[in-house]
PDB file of C-alpha atoms and ligand atoms in Angstrom:
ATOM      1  CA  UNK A   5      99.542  44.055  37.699  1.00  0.00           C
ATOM      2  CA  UNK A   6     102.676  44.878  39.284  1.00  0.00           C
ATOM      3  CA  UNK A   7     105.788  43.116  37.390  1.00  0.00           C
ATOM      4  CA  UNK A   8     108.922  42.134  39.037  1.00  0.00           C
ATOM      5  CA  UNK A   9     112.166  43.464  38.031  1.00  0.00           C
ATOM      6  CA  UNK A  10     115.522  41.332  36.545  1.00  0.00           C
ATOM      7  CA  UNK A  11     116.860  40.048  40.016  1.00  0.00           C
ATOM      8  CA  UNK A  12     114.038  40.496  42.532  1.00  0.00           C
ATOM      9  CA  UNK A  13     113.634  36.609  44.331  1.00  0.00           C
ATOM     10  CA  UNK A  14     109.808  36.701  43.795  1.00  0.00           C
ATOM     11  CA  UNK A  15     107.708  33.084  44.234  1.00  0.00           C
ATOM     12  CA  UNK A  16     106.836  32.850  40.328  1.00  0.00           C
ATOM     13  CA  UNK A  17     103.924  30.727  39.233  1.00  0.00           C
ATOM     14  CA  UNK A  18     105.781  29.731  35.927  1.00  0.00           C
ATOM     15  CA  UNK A  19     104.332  27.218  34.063  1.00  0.00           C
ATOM     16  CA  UNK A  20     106.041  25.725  30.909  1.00  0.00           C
ATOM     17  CA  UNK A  21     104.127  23.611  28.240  1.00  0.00           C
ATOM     18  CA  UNK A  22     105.850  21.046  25.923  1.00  0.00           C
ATOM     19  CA  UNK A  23     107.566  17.698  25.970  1.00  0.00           C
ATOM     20  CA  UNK A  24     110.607  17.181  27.184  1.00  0.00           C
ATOM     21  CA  UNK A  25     112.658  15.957  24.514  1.00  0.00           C
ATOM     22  CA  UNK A  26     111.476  19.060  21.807  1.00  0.00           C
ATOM     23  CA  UNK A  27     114.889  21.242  21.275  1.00  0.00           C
ATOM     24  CA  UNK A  28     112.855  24.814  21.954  1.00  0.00           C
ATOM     25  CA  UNK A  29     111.567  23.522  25.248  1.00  0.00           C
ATOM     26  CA  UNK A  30     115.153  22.340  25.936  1.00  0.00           C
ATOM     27  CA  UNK A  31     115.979  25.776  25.413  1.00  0.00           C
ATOM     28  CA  UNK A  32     113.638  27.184  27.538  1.00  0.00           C
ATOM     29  CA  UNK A  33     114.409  24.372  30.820  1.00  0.00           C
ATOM     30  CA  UNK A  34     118.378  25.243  30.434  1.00  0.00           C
ATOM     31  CA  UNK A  35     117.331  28.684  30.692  1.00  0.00           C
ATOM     32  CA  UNK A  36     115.074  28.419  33.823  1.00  0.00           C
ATOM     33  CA  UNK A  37     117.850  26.191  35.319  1.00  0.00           C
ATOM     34  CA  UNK A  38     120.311  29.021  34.710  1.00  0.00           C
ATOM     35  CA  UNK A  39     118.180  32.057  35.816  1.00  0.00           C
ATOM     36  CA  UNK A  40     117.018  30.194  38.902  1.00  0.00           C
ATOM     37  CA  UNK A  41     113.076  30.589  38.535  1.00  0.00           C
ATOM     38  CA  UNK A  42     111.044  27.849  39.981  1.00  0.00           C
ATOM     39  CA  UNK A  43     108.866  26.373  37.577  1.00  0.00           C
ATOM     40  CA  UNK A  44     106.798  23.410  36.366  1.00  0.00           C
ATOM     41  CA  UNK A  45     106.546  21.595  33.092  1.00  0.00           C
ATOM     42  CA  UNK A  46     103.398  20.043  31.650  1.00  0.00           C
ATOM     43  CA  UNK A  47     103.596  17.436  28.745  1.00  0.00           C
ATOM     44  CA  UNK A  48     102.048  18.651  25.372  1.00  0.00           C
ATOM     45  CA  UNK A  49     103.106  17.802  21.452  1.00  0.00           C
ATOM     46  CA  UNK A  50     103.563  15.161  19.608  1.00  0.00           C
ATOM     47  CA  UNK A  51     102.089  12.106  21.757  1.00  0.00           C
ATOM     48  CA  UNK A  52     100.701  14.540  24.557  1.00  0.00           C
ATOM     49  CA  UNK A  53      98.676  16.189  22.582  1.00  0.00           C
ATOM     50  CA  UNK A  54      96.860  19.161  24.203  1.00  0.00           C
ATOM     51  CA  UNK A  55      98.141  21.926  22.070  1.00  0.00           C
ATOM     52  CA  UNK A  56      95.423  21.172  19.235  1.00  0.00           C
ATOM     53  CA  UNK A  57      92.622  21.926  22.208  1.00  0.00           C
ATOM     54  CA  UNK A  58      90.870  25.229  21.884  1.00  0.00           C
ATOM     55  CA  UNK A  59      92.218  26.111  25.717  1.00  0.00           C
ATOM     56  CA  UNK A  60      95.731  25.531  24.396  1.00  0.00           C
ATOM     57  CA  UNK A  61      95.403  27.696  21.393  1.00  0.00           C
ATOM     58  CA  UNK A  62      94.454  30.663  23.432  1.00  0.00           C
ATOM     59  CA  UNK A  63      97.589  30.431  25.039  1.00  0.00           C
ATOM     60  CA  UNK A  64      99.639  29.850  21.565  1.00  0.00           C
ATOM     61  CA  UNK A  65      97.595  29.835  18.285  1.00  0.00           C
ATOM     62  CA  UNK A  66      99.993  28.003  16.819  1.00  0.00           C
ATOM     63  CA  UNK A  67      99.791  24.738  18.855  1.00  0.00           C
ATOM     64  CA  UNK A  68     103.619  24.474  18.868  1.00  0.00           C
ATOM     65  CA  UNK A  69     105.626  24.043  21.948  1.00  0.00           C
ATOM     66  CA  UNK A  70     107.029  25.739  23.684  1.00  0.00           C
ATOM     67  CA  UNK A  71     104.544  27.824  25.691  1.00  0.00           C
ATOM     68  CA  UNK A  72     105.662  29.840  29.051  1.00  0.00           C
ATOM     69  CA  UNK A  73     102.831  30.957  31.277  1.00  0.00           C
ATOM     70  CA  UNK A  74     103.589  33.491  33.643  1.00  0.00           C
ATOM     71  CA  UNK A  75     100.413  34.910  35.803  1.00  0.00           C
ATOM     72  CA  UNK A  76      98.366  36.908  32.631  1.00  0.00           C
ATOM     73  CA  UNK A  77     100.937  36.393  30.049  1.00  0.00           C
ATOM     74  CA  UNK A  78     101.345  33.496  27.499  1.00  0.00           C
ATOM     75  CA  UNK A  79     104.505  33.852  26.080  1.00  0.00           C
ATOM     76  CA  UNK A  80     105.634  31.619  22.584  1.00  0.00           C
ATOM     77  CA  UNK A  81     108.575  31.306  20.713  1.00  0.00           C
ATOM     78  CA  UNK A  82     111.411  29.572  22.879  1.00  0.00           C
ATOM     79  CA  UNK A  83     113.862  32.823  21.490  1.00  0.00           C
ATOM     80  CA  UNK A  84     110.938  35.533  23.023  1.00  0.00           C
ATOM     81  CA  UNK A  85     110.890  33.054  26.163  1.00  0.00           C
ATOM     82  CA  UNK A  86     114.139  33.156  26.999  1.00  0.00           C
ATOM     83  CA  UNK A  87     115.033  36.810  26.479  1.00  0.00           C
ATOM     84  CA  UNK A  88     112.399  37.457  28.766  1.00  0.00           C
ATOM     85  CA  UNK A  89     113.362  34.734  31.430  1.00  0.00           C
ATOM     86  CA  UNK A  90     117.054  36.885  31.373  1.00  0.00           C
ATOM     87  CA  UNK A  91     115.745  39.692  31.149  1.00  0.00           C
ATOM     88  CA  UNK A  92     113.163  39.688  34.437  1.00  0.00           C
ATOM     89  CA  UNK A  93     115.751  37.259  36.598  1.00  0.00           C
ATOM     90  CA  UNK A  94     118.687  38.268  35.345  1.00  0.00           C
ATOM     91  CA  UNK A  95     121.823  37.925  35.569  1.00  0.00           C
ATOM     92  CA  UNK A  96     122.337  40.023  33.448  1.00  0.00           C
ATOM     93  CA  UNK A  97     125.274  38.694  31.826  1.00  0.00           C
ATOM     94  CA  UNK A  98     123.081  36.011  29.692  1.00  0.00           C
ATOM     95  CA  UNK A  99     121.543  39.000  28.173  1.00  0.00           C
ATOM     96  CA  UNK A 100     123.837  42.211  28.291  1.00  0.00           C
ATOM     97  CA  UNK A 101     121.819  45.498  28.488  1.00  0.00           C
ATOM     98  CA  UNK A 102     124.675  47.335  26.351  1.00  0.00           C
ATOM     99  CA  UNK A 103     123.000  47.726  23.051  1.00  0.00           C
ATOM    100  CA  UNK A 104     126.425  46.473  21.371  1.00  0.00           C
ATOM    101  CA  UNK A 105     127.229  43.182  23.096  1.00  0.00           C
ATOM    102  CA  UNK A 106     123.381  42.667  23.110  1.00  0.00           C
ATOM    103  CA  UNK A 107     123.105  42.890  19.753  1.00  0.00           C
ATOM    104  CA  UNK A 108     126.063  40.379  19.219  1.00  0.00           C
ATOM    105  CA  UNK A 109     123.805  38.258  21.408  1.00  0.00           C
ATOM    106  CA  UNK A 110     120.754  38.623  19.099  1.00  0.00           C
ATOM    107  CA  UNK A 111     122.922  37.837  15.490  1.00  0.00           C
ATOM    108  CA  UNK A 112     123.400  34.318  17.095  1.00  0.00           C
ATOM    109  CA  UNK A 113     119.643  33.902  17.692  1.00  0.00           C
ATOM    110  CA  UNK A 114     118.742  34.964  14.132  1.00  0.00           C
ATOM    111  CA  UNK A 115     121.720  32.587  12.916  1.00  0.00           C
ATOM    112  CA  UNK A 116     120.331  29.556  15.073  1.00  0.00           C
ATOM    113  CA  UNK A 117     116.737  30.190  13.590  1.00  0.00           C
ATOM    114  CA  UNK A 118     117.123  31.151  10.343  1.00  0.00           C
ATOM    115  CA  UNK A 119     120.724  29.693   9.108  1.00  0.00           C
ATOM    116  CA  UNK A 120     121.254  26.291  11.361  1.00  0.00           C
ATOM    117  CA  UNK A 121     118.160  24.825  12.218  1.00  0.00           C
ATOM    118  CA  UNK A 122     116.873  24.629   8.576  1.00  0.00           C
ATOM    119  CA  UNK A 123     119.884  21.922   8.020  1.00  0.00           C
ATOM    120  CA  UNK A 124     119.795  20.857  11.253  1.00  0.00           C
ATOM    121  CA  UNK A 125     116.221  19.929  11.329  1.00  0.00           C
ATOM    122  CA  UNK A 126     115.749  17.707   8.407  1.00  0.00           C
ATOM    123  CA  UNK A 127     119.203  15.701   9.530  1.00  0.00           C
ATOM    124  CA  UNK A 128     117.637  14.954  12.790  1.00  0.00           C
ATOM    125  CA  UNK A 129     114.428  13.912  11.361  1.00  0.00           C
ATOM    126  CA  UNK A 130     116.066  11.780   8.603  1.00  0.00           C
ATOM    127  CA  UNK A 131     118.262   9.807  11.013  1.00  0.00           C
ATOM    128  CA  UNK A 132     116.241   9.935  14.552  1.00  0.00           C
ATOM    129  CA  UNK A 133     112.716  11.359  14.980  1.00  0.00           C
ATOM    130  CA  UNK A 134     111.165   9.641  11.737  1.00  0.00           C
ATOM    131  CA  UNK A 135     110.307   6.022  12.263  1.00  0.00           C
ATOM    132  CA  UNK A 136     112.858   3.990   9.907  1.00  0.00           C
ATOM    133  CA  UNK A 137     110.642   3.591   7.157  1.00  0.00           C
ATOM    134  CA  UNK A 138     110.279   7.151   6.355  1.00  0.00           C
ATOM    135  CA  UNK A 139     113.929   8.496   6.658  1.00  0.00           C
ATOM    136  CA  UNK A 140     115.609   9.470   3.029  1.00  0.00           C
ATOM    137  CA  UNK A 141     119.246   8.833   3.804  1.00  0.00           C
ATOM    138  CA  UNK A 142     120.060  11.146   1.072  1.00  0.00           C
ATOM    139  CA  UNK A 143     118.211  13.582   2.756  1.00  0.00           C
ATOM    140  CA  UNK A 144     119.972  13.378   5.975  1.00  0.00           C
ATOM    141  CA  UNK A 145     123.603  13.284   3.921  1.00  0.00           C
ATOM    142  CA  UNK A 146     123.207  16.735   2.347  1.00  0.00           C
ATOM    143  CA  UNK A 147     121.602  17.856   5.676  1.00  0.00           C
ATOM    144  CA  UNK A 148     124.739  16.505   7.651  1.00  0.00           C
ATOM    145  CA  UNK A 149     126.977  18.218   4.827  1.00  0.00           C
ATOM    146  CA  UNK A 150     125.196  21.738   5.635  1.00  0.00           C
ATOM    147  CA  UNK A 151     125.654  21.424   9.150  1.00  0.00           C
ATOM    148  CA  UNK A 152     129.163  20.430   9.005  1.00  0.00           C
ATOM    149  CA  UNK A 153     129.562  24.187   6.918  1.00  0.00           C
ATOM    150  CA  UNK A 154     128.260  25.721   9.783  1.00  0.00           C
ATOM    151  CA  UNK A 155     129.466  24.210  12.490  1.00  0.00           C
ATOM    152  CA  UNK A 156     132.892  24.604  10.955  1.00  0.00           C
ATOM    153  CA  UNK A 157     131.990  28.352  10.932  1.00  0.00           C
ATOM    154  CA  UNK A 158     131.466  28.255  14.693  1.00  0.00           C
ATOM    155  CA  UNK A 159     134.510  26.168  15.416  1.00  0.00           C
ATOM    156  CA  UNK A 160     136.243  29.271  13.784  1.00  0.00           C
ATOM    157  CA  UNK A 161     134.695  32.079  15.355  1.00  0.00           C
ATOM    158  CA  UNK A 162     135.349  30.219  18.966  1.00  0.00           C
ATOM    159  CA  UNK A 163     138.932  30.677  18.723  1.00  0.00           C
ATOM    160  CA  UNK A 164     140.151  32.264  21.625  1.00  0.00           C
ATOM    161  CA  UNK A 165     137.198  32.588  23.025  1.00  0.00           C
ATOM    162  CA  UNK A 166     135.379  30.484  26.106  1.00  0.00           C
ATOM    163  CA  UNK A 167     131.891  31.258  24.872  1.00  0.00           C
ATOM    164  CA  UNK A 168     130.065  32.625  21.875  1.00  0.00           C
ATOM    165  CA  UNK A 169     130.427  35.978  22.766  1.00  0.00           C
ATOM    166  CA  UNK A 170     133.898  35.304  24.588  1.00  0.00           C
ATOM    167  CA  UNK A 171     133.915  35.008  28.029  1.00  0.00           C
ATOM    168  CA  UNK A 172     130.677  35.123  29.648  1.00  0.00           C
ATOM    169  CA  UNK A 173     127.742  32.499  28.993  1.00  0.00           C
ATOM    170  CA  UNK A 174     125.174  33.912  27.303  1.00  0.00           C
ATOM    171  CA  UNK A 175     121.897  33.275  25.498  1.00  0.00           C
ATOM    172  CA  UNK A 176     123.524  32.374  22.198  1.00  0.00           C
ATOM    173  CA  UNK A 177     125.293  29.412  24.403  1.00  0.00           C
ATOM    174  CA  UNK A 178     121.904  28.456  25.323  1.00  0.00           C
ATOM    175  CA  UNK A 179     120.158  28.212  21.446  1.00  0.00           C
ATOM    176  CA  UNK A 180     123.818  26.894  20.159  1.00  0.00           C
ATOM    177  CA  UNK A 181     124.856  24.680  22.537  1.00  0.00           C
ATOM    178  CA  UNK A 182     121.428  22.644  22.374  1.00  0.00           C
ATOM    179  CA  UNK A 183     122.112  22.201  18.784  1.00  0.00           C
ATOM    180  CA  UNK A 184     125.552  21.744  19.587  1.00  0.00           C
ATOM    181  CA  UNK A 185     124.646  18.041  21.441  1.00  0.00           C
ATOM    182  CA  UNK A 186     122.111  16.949  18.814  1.00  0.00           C
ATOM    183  CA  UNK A 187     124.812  17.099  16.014  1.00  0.00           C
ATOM    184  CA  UNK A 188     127.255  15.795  18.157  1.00  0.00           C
ATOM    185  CA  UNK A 189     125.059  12.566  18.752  1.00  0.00           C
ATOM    186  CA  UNK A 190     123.444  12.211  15.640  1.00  0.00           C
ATOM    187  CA  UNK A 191     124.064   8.315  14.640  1.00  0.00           C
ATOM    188  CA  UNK A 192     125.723   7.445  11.386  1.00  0.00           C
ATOM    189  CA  UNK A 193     128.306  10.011  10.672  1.00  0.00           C
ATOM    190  CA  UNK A 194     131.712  10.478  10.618  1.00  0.00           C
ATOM    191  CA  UNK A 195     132.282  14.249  12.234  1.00  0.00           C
ATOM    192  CA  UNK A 196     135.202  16.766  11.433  1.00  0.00           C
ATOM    193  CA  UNK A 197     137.162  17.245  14.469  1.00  0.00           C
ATOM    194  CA  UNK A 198     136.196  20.646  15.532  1.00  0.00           C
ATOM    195  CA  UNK A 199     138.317  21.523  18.829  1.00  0.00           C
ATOM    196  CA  UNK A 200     137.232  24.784  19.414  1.00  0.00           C
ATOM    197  CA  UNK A 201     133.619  23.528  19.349  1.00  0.00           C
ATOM    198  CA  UNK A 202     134.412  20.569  21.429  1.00  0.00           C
ATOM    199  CA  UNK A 203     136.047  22.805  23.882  1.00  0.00           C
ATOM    200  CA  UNK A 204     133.110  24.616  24.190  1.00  0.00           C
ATOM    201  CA  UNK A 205     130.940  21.802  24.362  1.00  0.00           C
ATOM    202  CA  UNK A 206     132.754  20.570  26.830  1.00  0.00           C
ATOM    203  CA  UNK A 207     132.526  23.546  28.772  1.00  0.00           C
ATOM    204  CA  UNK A 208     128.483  23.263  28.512  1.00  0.00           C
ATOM    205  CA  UNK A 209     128.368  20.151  30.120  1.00  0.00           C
ATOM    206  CA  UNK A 210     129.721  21.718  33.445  1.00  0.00           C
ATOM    207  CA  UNK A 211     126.504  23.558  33.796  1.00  0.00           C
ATOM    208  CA  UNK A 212     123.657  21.913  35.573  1.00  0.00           C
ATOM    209  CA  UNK A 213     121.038  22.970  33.391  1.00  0.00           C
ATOM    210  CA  UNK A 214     122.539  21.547  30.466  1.00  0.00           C
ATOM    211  CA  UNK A 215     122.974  18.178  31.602  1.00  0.00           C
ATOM    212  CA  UNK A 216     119.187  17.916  33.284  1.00  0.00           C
ATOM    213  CA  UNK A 217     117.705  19.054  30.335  1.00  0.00           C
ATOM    214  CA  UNK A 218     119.521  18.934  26.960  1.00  0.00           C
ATOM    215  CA  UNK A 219     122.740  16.550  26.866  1.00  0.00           C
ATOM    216  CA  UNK A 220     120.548  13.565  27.046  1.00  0.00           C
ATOM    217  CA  UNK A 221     119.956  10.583  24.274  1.00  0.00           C
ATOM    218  CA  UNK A 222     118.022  11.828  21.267  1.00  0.00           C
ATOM    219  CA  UNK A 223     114.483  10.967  20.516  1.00  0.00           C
TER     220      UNK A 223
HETATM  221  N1  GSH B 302     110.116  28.915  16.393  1.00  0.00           N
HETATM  222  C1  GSH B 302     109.345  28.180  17.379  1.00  0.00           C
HETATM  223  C2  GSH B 302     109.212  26.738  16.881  1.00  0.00           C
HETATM  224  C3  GSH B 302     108.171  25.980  17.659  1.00  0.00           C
HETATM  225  C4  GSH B 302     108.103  24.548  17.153  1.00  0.00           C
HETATM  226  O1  GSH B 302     108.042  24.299  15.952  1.00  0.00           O
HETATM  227  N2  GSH B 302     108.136  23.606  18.107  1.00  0.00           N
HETATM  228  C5  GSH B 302     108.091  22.206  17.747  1.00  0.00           C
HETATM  229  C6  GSH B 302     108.940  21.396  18.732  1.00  0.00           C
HETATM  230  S1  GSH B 302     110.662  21.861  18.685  1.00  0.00           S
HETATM  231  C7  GSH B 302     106.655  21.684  17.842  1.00  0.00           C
HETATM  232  O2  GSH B 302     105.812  22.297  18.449  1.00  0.00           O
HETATM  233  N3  GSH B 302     106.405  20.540  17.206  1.00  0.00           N
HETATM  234  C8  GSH B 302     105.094  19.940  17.203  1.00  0.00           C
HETATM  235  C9  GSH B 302     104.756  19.193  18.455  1.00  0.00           C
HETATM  236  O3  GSH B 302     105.588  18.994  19.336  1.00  0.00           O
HETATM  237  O4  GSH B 302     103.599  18.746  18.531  1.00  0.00           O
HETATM  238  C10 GSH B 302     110.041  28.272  18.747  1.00  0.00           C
HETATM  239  O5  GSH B 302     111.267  28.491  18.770  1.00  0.00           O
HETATM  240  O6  GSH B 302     109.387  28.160  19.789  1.00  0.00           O
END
């Protein structure tokens, strides 16, 4: 099967399963937004459903969202998803081919998956996705704590700079900036004034994408 190349205006038949409000399809629908690719969306997780069904699991045997369908390929893991989204539509400023300002690309993606979201992820259960009853506010303090670390780290490194990798938006903007609006809006906190990061987030919420599909009230 032929495969088009980063920048050719093909009719895609993308397909994107996952709810709506789940932070790696977020991911994903800023993405599409910013490459341009016409696409459509089809509920599954959580309340939906679907991705326990034996059809779903062919696509992603690990019945998690989200999951990009693109003629013959099933694509999972919203990091893999994107990269490829930049990589076939371009441009190709959100993923640089140079293998050094690529790479300074990927360290945020590791970062966002392996250093944030294991702090961010129980403080946005403990205050918002849990029903009442089952939220541990101590918990959700030492989870806000961790963040704060982090996000203190990023308010740092943005000195000077526009975007995470200085002045061109890139896919680190993407996976940080829709973490960046969750921990801005999580209830019951005081937040350190970070005004590099608030710059920045600032910045994010002049892009389309971003406001159609991530800077919206938490669930
Ligand atoms: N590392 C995976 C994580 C996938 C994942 O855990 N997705 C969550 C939503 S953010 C999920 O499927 N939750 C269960 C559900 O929605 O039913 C990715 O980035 O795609």
């Amino acid at each position: 099967m032929r495969r088009r190349k980063r920048g050719e205006n093909a009719v895609t038949d993308l397909i994107l399963w996952g709810r709506a409000n789940s932070i790696n399809v977020q991911k994903v629908l800023w993405a599409l937004v910013e490459v341009g690719a016409p696409f459509e969306r089809r509920d599954a997780g959580m309340e939906f459903g679907v991705v326990d069904t034996p059809e779903y699991r062919k696509l992603n045997p690990n019945g998690r969202v989200p999951t990009l369908v693109d003629g013959d390929l099933a694509l999972w893991e919203s990091h893999a998803i994107i990269r490829y989204l930049a990589a076939k539509f371009g441009p190709a400023s959100l993923y640089p081919e140079e293998i050094g300002a690529r790479a300074l690309v990927d360290r945020w993606m590791f970062w966002s998956m392996g250093t944030m979201h294991p702090v961010e992820f129980p403080l946005f259960f403990h205050t918002v996705r849990l029903p009442p009853a089952e939220r541990d506010p101590a918990i959700a303090a030492k989870a806000f704590v961790e963040t704060c670390e982090r996000w203190a780290l990023i308010d740092a490194h943005l000195a000077g700079r526009d975007f995470i990798e200085g002045d061109a938006f890139t896919l680190a903007d993407i996976v940080l900036g829709c973490s960046a609006h969750r921990w801005r809006h999580i209830p019951g906190f005081e937040r350190p004034d970070f005004p590099n990061m608030r710059a920045w987030y600032e910045r994010l919420l002049k892009r389309p994408g971003y406001t159609a599909h991530v800077a919206l009230p938490l669930s």
